[in-house]
Amino acid sequence: MNVSPLQTRDYLTRWAFGLAAGTLLVWGTSPWFVRSYHSRVFDPVCHDWVYPASTQYRWRSEGYATTTIGVHGMPGRTNLPPSTTERVIALWGDSQAEGVCVADSDKLWSQLESEIAGSKNASFAVLPMARSGEDALDWTSRFARVEKQLGVTEHFVLICELEDLESLAESQSNADSNALAEAAIPGRTDIDVPVESLSVNAVPQWLDLVPDFVVHAARGLIFDGDTSQIRTLRFRPGPVASTAVTQSTQTSATVDPNQPPEAFPASVIARRLADATTNPITMIYAPQIPVVMGDRIIRSDAHDSQFRMLEAALAEQGITVIDCRDGLWGAAAQGHFPHGFNNGRIGSGHLNETGYRVIAAQVGAKAGSNSR
């Protein structure tokens, strides 16, 4: 069959038009379904690479929200409180405290500020300093800096998993965390520069120039979604010989069954927290309970004994502890689960608006008692 040059050109034109139209359609609709990707800048106060101020950060996979990034990478807070503010509290934690899954007005820092400011006469502000993937070693290394640069007078630490505190016991001293923070500073960064002169790079970086759906597709192609490790490509046909070792097999091979389990280092953690600052610290305990597992609702906290040890150790150091478990249980009993979203799994995952509201209410009721 002979194809004339005119027909060939017609086929190529249709293919090119279809490719361009399809790409534009995906590009135009992707903000409804795909999270955003942005370049980061180094902030000398946070000692971390943060999103620049005014960044509109979209989150779509669990929850559905757009977060406005403020100064120093603060999610949802676009301005600093006046210098006359009497109580300035830094809120620390991981992604559970960061709250990009919910709207800015529903984030924990915002609900805490509304709850406590509404019940106290003193001026009050909460600075959201939580970052996804961080632990207590990261938080304590920044206590002194935010106190000096941002006028922080107190610290709230949201703990959803006790293992986030164990890094304090694994480090030799608080000096280790400070040394790590110093090593993270890029060359010629003035860490003592006044807050008013801190600025972000206004020049768009390469990541800001690439469409989000392209970055998202490339990320999914290169990295494994479950492990975040680079995918291993295999081109040989046929079955794959399994070389994986289950966790239970590894445990049985390395752990002596006659040896008692390692004790939770509660006293070391409490001492390191107390040594990190002379200002008041309040630890907010809000684990993922209750948990929906199939057709069962698990109400028990598997780490209750460890928490009791930690609670006693923190009390000896003068650190206030607020246990939010009763509030989380109560909300779930009324049919409002504090974890999970409609586009995820109800009763599992990150805290939602209900969870933040419960925590804020319980913290607000005890806001005046955290003195050391």
mmCIF file of C-alpha atoms in Angstrom:
data_model
loop_
_atom_site.group_PDB
_atom_site.id
_atom_site.type_symbol
_atom_site.label_atom_id
_atom_site.label_comp_id
_atom_site.label_asym_id
_atom_site.label_seq_id
_atom_site.Cartn_x
_atom_site.Cartn_y
_atom_site.Cartn_z
ATOM 1 C CA MET A 1 0.000 0.000 0.000
ATOM 2 C CA ASN A 2 1.444 3.281 -1.109
ATOM 3 C CA VAL A 3 0.962 6.293 1.140
ATOM 4 C CA SER A 4 1.208 9.662 -0.491
ATOM 5 C CA PRO A 5 3.327 12.424 1.085
ATOM 6 C CA LEU A 6 0.131 14.375 1.681
ATOM 7 C CA GLN A 7 -1.362 11.524 3.748
ATOM 8 C CA THR A 8 1.880 11.134 5.723
ATOM 9 C CA ARG A 9 1.880 14.810 6.556
ATOM 10 C CA ASP A 10 -1.778 14.552 7.606
ATOM 11 C CA TYR A 11 -0.986 11.627 9.957
ATOM 12 C CA LEU A 12 1.957 13.454 11.502
ATOM 13 C CA THR A 13 -0.123 16.595 11.965
ATOM 14 C CA ARG A 14 -2.826 14.642 13.779
ATOM 15 C CA TRP A 15 -0.281 12.952 16.043
ATOM 16 C CA ALA A 16 1.406 16.258 16.865
ATOM 17 C CA PHE A 17 -1.915 17.961 17.534
ATOM 18 C CA GLY A 18 -3.087 15.083 19.745
ATOM 19 C CA LEU A 19 0.171 15.079 21.683
ATOM 20 C CA ALA A 20 0.049 18.836 22.235
ATOM 21 C CA ALA A 21 -3.649 18.845 23.156
ATOM 22 C CA GLY A 22 -3.245 15.915 25.562
ATOM 23 C CA THR A 23 -0.234 17.500 27.238
ATOM 24 C CA LEU A 24 -2.033 20.818 27.657
ATOM 25 C CA LEU A 25 -5.085 19.031 29.070
ATOM 26 C CA VAL A 26 -2.978 17.192 31.661
ATOM 27 C CA TRP A 27 -1.032 20.369 32.454
ATOM 28 C CA GLY A 28 -4.188 22.404 32.949
ATOM 29 C CA THR A 29 -6.000 19.877 35.147
ATOM 30 C CA SER A 30 -3.007 18.541 37.122
ATOM 31 C CA PRO A 31 -3.287 21.127 39.957
ATOM 32 C CA TRP A 32 -6.582 19.470 40.924
ATOM 33 C CA PHE A 33 -4.934 16.086 41.394
ATOM 34 C CA VAL A 34 -1.141 16.444 41.694
ATOM 35 C CA ARG A 35 0.821 17.947 44.578
ATOM 36 C CA SER A 36 3.186 20.815 43.856
ATOM 37 C CA TYR A 37 6.986 20.762 43.827
ATOM 38 C CA HIS A 38 9.123 23.769 44.705
ATOM 39 C CA SER A 39 12.766 24.657 45.155
ATOM 40 C CA ARG A 40 13.970 25.444 48.662
ATOM 41 C CA VAL A 41 16.199 28.104 50.181
ATOM 42 C CA PHE A 42 18.392 27.885 53.263
ATOM 43 C CA ASP A 43 17.010 29.695 56.284
ATOM 44 C CA PRO A 44 19.662 30.575 58.909
ATOM 45 C CA VAL A 45 17.104 30.722 61.723
ATOM 46 C CA CYS A 46 15.587 27.294 61.089
ATOM 47 C CA HIS A 47 18.935 25.821 60.038
ATOM 48 C CA ASP A 48 17.161 24.027 57.250
ATOM 49 C CA TRP A 49 16.204 24.249 53.606
ATOM 50 C CA VAL A 50 12.660 25.602 53.540
ATOM 51 C CA TYR A 51 10.151 26.703 50.942
ATOM 52 C CA PRO A 52 10.379 30.444 50.190
ATOM 53 C CA ALA A 53 7.801 32.807 51.627
ATOM 54 C CA SER A 54 4.580 33.153 49.586
ATOM 55 C CA THR A 55 4.962 29.665 48.100
ATOM 56 C CA GLN A 56 1.591 28.018 47.442
ATOM 57 C CA TYR A 57 2.160 24.396 48.415
ATOM 58 C CA ARG A 58 -0.489 21.959 47.184
ATOM 59 C CA TRP A 59 -1.163 18.585 48.805
ATOM 60 C CA ARG A 60 -3.504 16.116 47.144
ATOM 61 C CA SER A 61 -2.722 12.489 48.106
ATOM 62 C CA GLU A 62 -4.031 12.450 51.711
ATOM 63 C CA GLY A 63 -6.331 15.309 52.433
ATOM 64 C CA TYR A 64 -6.816 18.148 49.964
ATOM 65 C CA ALA A 65 -5.377 21.562 50.775
ATOM 66 C CA THR A 66 -3.155 24.391 49.616
ATOM 67 C CA THR A 67 -0.752 25.800 52.196
ATOM 68 C CA THR A 68 0.637 29.321 52.020
ATOM 69 C CA ILE A 69 4.250 29.245 53.188
ATOM 70 C CA GLY A 70 5.276 32.154 55.376
ATOM 71 C CA VAL A 71 8.616 33.512 56.549
ATOM 72 C CA HIS A 72 11.174 30.917 57.687
ATOM 73 C CA GLY A 73 9.157 28.239 55.896
ATOM 74 C CA MET A 74 6.296 28.376 58.406
ATOM 75 C CA PRO A 75 3.294 26.498 56.937
ATOM 76 C CA GLY A 76 0.188 28.668 57.002
ATOM 77 C CA ARG A 77 1.585 31.587 58.995
ATOM 78 C CA THR A 78 2.490 34.475 56.703
ATOM 79 C CA ASN A 79 3.683 37.013 59.287
ATOM 80 C CA LEU A 80 5.595 37.203 62.541
ATOM 81 C CA PRO A 81 3.833 38.353 65.728
ATOM 82 C CA PRO A 82 4.487 41.894 67.021
ATOM 83 C CA SER A 83 7.538 42.315 69.229
ATOM 84 C CA THR A 84 5.204 43.244 72.099
ATOM 85 C CA THR A 85 3.601 39.772 72.141
ATOM 86 C CA GLU A 86 3.886 38.386 75.662
ATOM 87 C CA ARG A 87 3.821 34.659 74.882
ATOM 88 C CA VAL A 88 5.430 33.377 71.684
ATOM 89 C CA ILE A 89 5.287 29.604 71.437
ATOM 90 C CA ALA A 90 7.211 27.529 68.905
ATOM 91 C CA LEU A 91 5.313 24.415 67.820
ATOM 92 C CA TRP A 92 7.619 21.490 66.991
ATOM 93 C CA GLY A 93 6.908 18.117 65.459
ATOM 94 C CA ASP A 94 6.989 16.137 62.239
ATOM 95 C CA SER A 95 4.443 16.059 59.411
ATOM 96 C CA GLN A 96 1.652 15.427 61.943
ATOM 97 C CA ALA A 97 2.219 18.915 63.363
ATOM 98 C CA GLU A 98 3.038 20.488 59.997
ATOM 99 C CA GLY A 99 -0.502 19.942 58.753
ATOM 100 C CA VAL A 100 -0.230 20.386 54.980
ATOM 101 C CA CYS A 101 -3.180 17.966 54.638
ATOM 102 C CA VAL A 102 -5.644 20.581 55.926
ATOM 103 C CA ALA A 103 -6.410 24.231 55.217
ATOM 104 C CA ASP A 104 -4.344 26.915 56.942
ATOM 105 C CA SER A 105 -7.198 27.907 59.248
ATOM 106 C CA ASP A 106 -7.544 24.278 60.400
ATOM 107 C CA LYS A 107 -3.860 23.662 61.102
ATOM 108 C CA LEU A 108 -2.831 22.858 64.653
ATOM 109 C CA TRP A 109 -0.901 26.081 65.217
ATOM 110 C CA SER A 110 -3.907 28.165 64.123
ATOM 111 C CA GLN A 111 -6.358 26.251 66.305
ATOM 112 C CA LEU A 112 -3.976 26.434 69.271
ATOM 113 C CA GLU A 113 -3.640 30.174 68.831
ATOM 114 C CA SER A 114 -7.403 30.671 68.652
ATOM 115 C CA GLU A 115 -8.112 28.348 71.571
ATOM 116 C CA ILE A 116 -5.522 29.744 73.969
ATOM 117 C CA ALA A 117 -5.758 33.399 72.972
ATOM 118 C CA GLY A 118 -9.512 33.234 73.433
ATOM 119 C CA SER A 119 -9.169 32.032 77.021
ATOM 120 C CA LYS A 120 -6.305 34.284 78.144
ATOM 121 C CA ASN A 121 -5.945 38.012 78.453
ATOM 122 C CA ALA A 122 -2.245 37.975 77.563
ATOM 123 C CA SER A 123 -1.188 38.446 73.934
ATOM 124 C CA PHE A 124 -0.322 35.097 72.436
ATOM 125 C CA ALA A 125 1.159 33.669 69.226
ATOM 126 C CA VAL A 126 2.160 30.240 67.920
ATOM 127 C CA LEU A 127 4.962 29.814 65.381
ATOM 128 C CA PRO A 128 4.669 26.567 63.359
ATOM 129 C CA MET A 129 8.245 25.253 63.207
ATOM 130 C CA ALA A 130 7.363 21.601 62.484
ATOM 131 C CA ARG A 131 8.951 19.896 59.482
ATOM 132 C CA SER A 132 8.120 16.599 57.849
ATOM 133 C CA GLY A 133 10.655 13.871 58.608
ATOM 134 C CA GLU A 134 12.309 15.606 61.570
ATOM 135 C CA ASP A 135 12.781 14.299 65.098
ATOM 136 C CA ALA A 136 13.689 15.612 68.545
ATOM 137 C CA LEU A 137 17.362 16.012 67.700
ATOM 138 C CA ASP A 138 16.419 18.462 64.947
ATOM 139 C CA TRP A 139 13.986 20.374 67.144
ATOM 140 C CA THR A 140 16.229 20.835 70.165
ATOM 141 C CA SER A 141 19.107 22.022 67.991
ATOM 142 C CA ARG A 142 16.981 25.030 66.995
ATOM 143 C CA PHE A 143 15.524 25.986 70.361
ATOM 144 C CA ALA A 144 18.172 28.588 71.165
ATOM 145 C CA ARG A 145 18.104 30.138 67.699
ATOM 146 C CA VAL A 146 14.370 30.730 67.517
ATOM 147 C CA GLU A 147 14.440 32.118 71.046
ATOM 148 C CA LYS A 148 17.088 34.636 70.029
ATOM 149 C CA GLN A 149 15.865 35.522 66.545
ATOM 150 C CA LEU A 150 12.089 35.159 66.852
ATOM 151 C CA GLY A 151 11.513 35.974 70.510
ATOM 152 C CA VAL A 152 10.164 32.520 71.380
ATOM 153 C CA THR A 153 9.315 32.217 75.084
ATOM 154 C CA GLU A 154 7.946 28.651 75.217
ATOM 155 C CA HIS A 155 8.074 25.402 73.263
ATOM 156 C CA PHE A 156 5.250 22.995 72.433
ATOM 157 C CA VAL A 157 6.367 19.573 71.157
ATOM 158 C CA LEU A 158 3.751 17.366 69.488
ATOM 159 C CA ILE A 159 4.668 13.698 69.863
ATOM 160 C CA CYS A 160 2.660 11.175 67.864
ATOM 161 C CA GLU A 161 5.352 8.472 67.868
ATOM 162 C CA LEU A 162 7.674 8.048 70.841
ATOM 163 C CA GLU A 163 10.459 6.887 68.549
ATOM 164 C CA ASP A 164 10.826 10.509 67.404
ATOM 165 C CA LEU A 165 12.331 11.210 70.840
ATOM 166 C CA GLU A 166 14.822 8.346 70.849
ATOM 167 C CA SER A 167 17.337 10.283 68.751
ATOM 168 C CA LEU A 168 18.038 12.372 71.870
ATOM 169 C CA ALA A 169 19.176 9.264 73.726
ATOM 170 C CA GLU A 170 21.226 8.034 70.778
ATOM 171 C CA SER A 171 23.240 11.269 70.573
ATOM 172 C CA GLN A 172 26.116 11.724 73.010
ATOM 173 C CA SER A 173 24.948 15.149 74.130
ATOM 174 C CA ASN A 174 23.013 18.191 72.997
ATOM 175 C CA ALA A 175 26.284 19.467 71.588
ATOM 176 C CA ASP A 176 25.982 16.792 68.902
ATOM 177 C CA SER A 177 22.759 18.266 67.561
ATOM 178 C CA ASN A 178 24.234 21.762 67.607
ATOM 179 C CA ALA A 179 27.287 20.532 65.711
ATOM 180 C CA LEU A 180 25.070 18.922 63.090
ATOM 181 C CA ALA A 181 23.151 22.157 62.703
ATOM 182 C CA GLU A 182 26.343 24.171 62.306
ATOM 183 C CA ALA A 183 27.596 21.756 59.656
ATOM 184 C CA ALA A 184 24.404 22.264 57.644
ATOM 185 C CA ILE A 185 25.025 25.993 57.137
ATOM 186 C CA PRO A 186 26.090 26.882 53.585
ATOM 187 C CA GLY A 187 29.257 28.860 53.133
ATOM 188 C CA ARG A 188 29.238 32.546 54.057
ATOM 189 C CA THR A 189 25.815 32.407 55.724
ATOM 190 C CA ASP A 190 25.563 34.905 58.574
ATOM 191 C CA ILE A 191 23.640 33.003 61.226
ATOM 192 C CA ASP A 192 23.356 36.061 63.482
ATOM 193 C CA VAL A 193 21.842 38.341 60.853
ATOM 194 C CA PRO A 194 18.781 40.241 62.164
ATOM 195 C CA VAL A 195 15.415 38.714 61.347
ATOM 196 C CA GLU A 196 14.322 41.807 59.424
ATOM 197 C CA SER A 197 17.092 41.327 56.864
ATOM 198 C CA LEU A 198 16.455 37.641 56.228
ATOM 199 C CA SER A 199 15.153 37.134 52.709
ATOM 200 C CA VAL A 200 14.651 34.383 50.198
ATOM 201 C CA ASN A 201 16.042 34.026 46.714
ATOM 202 C CA ALA A 202 13.639 35.713 44.314
ATOM 203 C CA VAL A 203 15.230 34.023 41.279
ATOM 204 C CA PRO A 204 13.240 30.917 40.248
ATOM 205 C CA GLN A 205 15.228 27.706 40.474
ATOM 206 C CA TRP A 206 15.058 24.891 37.935
ATOM 207 C CA LEU A 207 12.423 22.958 39.892
ATOM 208 C CA ASP A 208 10.075 25.944 39.745
ATOM 209 C CA LEU A 209 10.348 26.022 35.956
ATOM 210 C CA VAL A 210 9.364 22.383 35.392
ATOM 211 C CA PRO A 211 5.620 21.571 35.377
ATOM 212 C CA ASP A 212 4.552 19.733 38.520
ATOM 213 C CA PHE A 213 3.008 16.823 36.632
ATOM 214 C CA VAL A 214 6.335 16.193 34.875
ATOM 215 C CA VAL A 215 8.233 16.153 38.186
ATOM 216 C CA HIS A 216 5.560 13.930 39.723
ATOM 217 C CA ALA A 217 5.689 11.451 36.841
ATOM 218 C CA ALA A 218 9.493 11.371 36.815
ATOM 219 C CA ARG A 219 9.583 10.885 40.580
ATOM 220 C CA GLY A 220 7.175 7.967 40.340
ATOM 221 C CA LEU A 221 9.228 6.423 37.554
ATOM 222 C CA ILE A 222 12.599 6.739 39.286
ATOM 223 C CA PHE A 223 11.686 6.135 42.943
ATOM 224 C CA ASP A 224 9.704 3.332 44.518
ATOM 225 C CA GLY A 225 6.508 4.680 46.085
ATOM 226 C CA ASP A 226 6.706 2.456 49.178
ATOM 227 C CA THR A 227 10.401 2.686 50.049
ATOM 228 C CA SER A 228 11.410 5.987 48.369
ATOM 229 C CA GLN A 229 14.453 4.115 47.066
ATOM 230 C CA ILE A 230 15.595 4.234 43.440
ATOM 231 C CA ARG A 231 13.790 1.593 41.439
ATOM 232 C CA THR A 232 15.766 -1.391 40.177
ATOM 233 C CA LEU A 233 15.046 -2.043 36.514
ATOM 234 C CA ARG A 234 15.047 -5.627 35.263
ATOM 235 C CA PHE A 235 14.944 -6.584 31.583
ATOM 236 C CA ARG A 236 15.391 -10.373 31.787
ATOM 237 C CA PRO A 237 12.137 -12.325 31.223
ATOM 238 C CA GLY A 238 10.957 -14.987 33.638
ATOM 239 C CA PRO A 239 10.249 -15.277 37.361
ATOM 240 C CA VAL A 240 12.276 -13.372 39.924
ATOM 241 C CA ALA A 241 14.058 -15.350 42.625
ATOM 242 C CA SER A 242 13.083 -13.857 45.960
ATOM 243 C CA THR A 243 16.063 -12.774 48.050
ATOM 244 C CA ALA A 244 14.070 -10.756 50.564
ATOM 245 C CA VAL A 245 14.272 -11.673 54.226
ATOM 246 C CA THR A 246 11.208 -11.017 56.306
ATOM 247 C CA GLN A 247 11.457 -8.788 59.336
ATOM 248 C CA SER A 248 10.485 -11.648 61.638
ATOM 249 C CA THR A 249 13.277 -13.819 60.207
ATOM 250 C CA GLN A 250 15.808 -11.031 60.674
ATOM 251 C CA THR A 251 14.644 -10.465 64.229
ATOM 252 C CA SER A 252 14.834 -14.132 65.166
ATOM 253 C CA ALA A 253 18.325 -14.356 63.703
ATOM 254 C CA THR A 254 19.744 -11.350 65.537
ATOM 255 C CA VAL A 255 17.855 -11.177 68.843
ATOM 256 C CA ASP A 256 18.513 -13.493 71.769
ATOM 257 C CA PRO A 257 15.091 -14.667 73.037
ATOM 258 C CA ASN A 258 16.520 -14.978 76.562
ATOM 259 C CA GLN A 259 17.617 -11.337 76.594
ATOM 260 C CA PRO A 260 15.079 -8.846 78.041
ATOM 261 C CA PRO A 261 13.865 -6.066 75.712
ATOM 262 C CA GLU A 262 15.857 -2.847 75.754
ATOM 263 C CA ALA A 263 14.428 -0.340 78.214
ATOM 264 C CA PHE A 264 12.954 2.883 76.889
ATOM 265 C CA PRO A 265 15.482 5.680 77.684
ATOM 266 C CA ALA A 266 12.902 7.960 79.289
ATOM 267 C CA SER A 267 15.214 9.619 81.812
ATOM 268 C CA VAL A 268 17.859 10.419 79.196
ATOM 269 C CA ILE A 269 15.273 11.893 76.841
ATOM 270 C CA ALA A 270 13.776 14.040 79.597
ATOM 271 C CA ARG A 271 17.174 15.330 80.668
ATOM 272 C CA ARG A 272 18.218 16.214 77.115
ATOM 273 C CA LEU A 273 14.965 18.068 76.529
ATOM 274 C CA ALA A 274 15.384 20.027 79.752
ATOM 275 C CA ASP A 275 19.013 20.843 78.921
ATOM 276 C CA ALA A 276 18.069 22.207 75.488
ATOM 277 C CA THR A 277 16.494 25.403 76.870
ATOM 278 C CA THR A 278 15.758 27.334 80.029
ATOM 279 C CA ASN A 279 12.299 28.270 78.732
ATOM 280 C CA PRO A 280 9.133 26.249 79.449
ATOM 281 C CA ILE A 281 8.494 23.092 77.422
ATOM 282 C CA THR A 282 5.144 21.364 77.002
ATOM 283 C CA MET A 283 5.017 17.897 75.473
ATOM 284 C CA ILE A 284 1.710 17.062 73.768
ATOM 285 C CA TYR A 285 1.130 13.329 73.440
ATOM 286 C CA ALA A 286 -1.298 12.437 70.636
ATOM 287 C CA PRO A 287 -0.590 8.954 69.263
ATOM 288 C CA GLN A 288 -2.509 7.392 66.397
ATOM 289 C CA ILE A 289 -5.472 6.033 68.331
ATOM 290 C CA PRO A 290 -7.951 4.599 67.788
ATOM 291 C CA VAL A 291 -6.802 2.682 64.711
ATOM 292 C CA VAL A 292 -9.162 1.103 62.191
ATOM 293 C CA MET A 293 -7.823 -2.317 61.129
ATOM 294 C CA GLY A 294 -10.201 -4.000 58.721
ATOM 295 C CA ASP A 295 -13.476 -4.437 60.582
ATOM 296 C CA ARG A 296 -11.891 -3.812 64.000
ATOM 297 C CA ILE A 297 -11.263 -0.619 65.942
ATOM 298 C CA ILE A 298 -8.159 -0.853 68.114
ATOM 299 C CA ARG A 299 -8.462 1.527 71.045
ATOM 300 C CA SER A 300 -5.400 0.533 73.068
ATOM 301 C CA ASP A 301 -2.080 2.369 72.933
ATOM 302 C CA ALA A 302 0.716 -0.137 72.357
ATOM 303 C CA HIS A 303 3.237 2.306 73.848
ATOM 304 C CA ASP A 304 1.327 3.150 77.014
ATOM 305 C CA SER A 305 3.984 1.727 79.373
ATOM 306 C CA GLN A 306 6.741 3.687 77.640
ATOM 307 C CA PHE A 307 4.690 6.855 77.785
ATOM 308 C CA ARG A 308 4.076 6.405 81.514
ATOM 309 C CA MET A 309 7.824 6.118 82.072
ATOM 310 C CA LEU A 310 8.447 9.219 79.984
ATOM 311 C CA GLU A 311 5.674 11.180 81.682
ATOM 312 C CA ALA A 312 7.222 10.538 85.102
ATOM 313 C CA ALA A 313 10.717 11.419 83.871
ATOM 314 C CA LEU A 314 9.513 14.654 82.276
ATOM 315 C CA ALA A 315 7.702 15.627 85.472
ATOM 316 C CA GLU A 316 10.975 15.284 87.375
ATOM 317 C CA GLN A 317 12.533 17.766 84.940
ATOM 318 C CA GLY A 318 9.647 20.225 85.284
ATOM 319 C CA ILE A 319 8.328 19.618 81.766
ATOM 320 C CA THR A 320 4.559 19.738 81.342
ATOM 321 C CA VAL A 321 2.878 16.770 79.647
ATOM 322 C CA ILE A 322 -0.583 16.934 78.084
ATOM 323 C CA ASP A 323 -2.104 13.541 77.296
ATOM 324 C CA CYS A 324 -4.649 13.906 74.487
ATOM 325 C CA ARG A 325 -5.649 10.249 74.228
ATOM 326 C CA ASP A 326 -8.964 10.621 76.046
ATOM 327 C CA GLY A 327 -9.984 13.393 73.675
ATOM 328 C CA LEU A 328 -9.022 11.349 70.617
ATOM 329 C CA TRP A 329 -10.974 8.361 71.913
ATOM 330 C CA GLY A 330 -13.977 10.543 72.701
ATOM 331 C CA ALA A 331 -14.088 12.059 69.212
ATOM 332 C CA ALA A 332 -13.949 8.620 67.583
ATOM 333 C CA ALA A 333 -16.710 7.347 69.879
ATOM 334 C CA GLN A 334 -18.953 10.077 68.451
ATOM 335 C CA GLY A 335 -18.129 8.989 64.893
ATOM 336 C CA HIS A 336 -15.505 11.672 64.197
ATOM 337 C CA PHE A 337 -12.175 9.933 63.761
ATOM 338 C CA PRO A 338 -9.174 12.200 64.441
ATOM 339 C CA HIS A 339 -7.006 10.560 61.777
ATOM 340 C CA GLY A 340 -7.549 9.960 58.089
ATOM 341 C CA PHE A 341 -9.268 11.614 55.136
ATOM 342 C CA ASN A 342 -11.927 10.835 52.551
ATOM 343 C CA ASN A 343 -9.283 10.301 49.871
ATOM 344 C CA GLY A 344 -7.206 8.104 52.180
ATOM 345 C CA ARG A 345 -8.055 5.717 55.004
ATOM 346 C CA ILE A 346 -10.364 6.828 57.796
ATOM 347 C CA GLY A 347 -8.797 6.109 61.184
ATOM 348 C CA SER A 348 -5.296 5.874 59.762
ATOM 349 C CA GLY A 349 -2.645 8.305 58.610
ATOM 350 C CA HIS A 350 -2.253 11.965 59.478
ATOM 351 C CA LEU A 351 -4.279 14.054 61.876
ATOM 352 C CA ASN A 352 -7.267 15.780 60.306
ATOM 353 C CA GLU A 353 -9.292 18.840 61.322
ATOM 354 C CA THR A 354 -11.029 16.893 64.077
ATOM 355 C CA GLY A 355 -7.738 15.685 65.509
ATOM 356 C CA TYR A 356 -6.288 19.185 65.585
ATOM 357 C CA ARG A 357 -9.442 20.577 67.169
ATOM 358 C CA VAL A 358 -9.348 17.944 69.924
ATOM 359 C CA ILE A 359 -5.670 18.591 70.655
ATOM 360 C CA ALA A 360 -6.129 22.367 70.671
ATOM 361 C CA ALA A 361 -9.058 22.102 73.083
ATOM 362 C CA GLN A 362 -7.124 19.938 75.528
ATOM 363 C CA VAL A 363 -4.011 22.095 75.332
ATOM 364 C CA GLY A 364 -6.083 25.257 75.708
ATOM 365 C CA ALA A 365 -7.600 23.946 78.923
ATOM 366 C CA LYS A 366 -4.117 23.606 80.428
ATOM 367 C CA ALA A 367 -2.334 26.454 78.672
ATOM 368 C CA GLY A 368 -1.667 28.387 81.837
ATOM 369 C CA SER A 369 -0.040 25.541 83.718
ATOM 370 C CA ASN A 370 3.163 25.064 81.731
ATOM 371 C CA SER A 371 5.718 26.805 83.885
ATOM 372 C CA ARG A 372 9.145 25.560 84.857
#
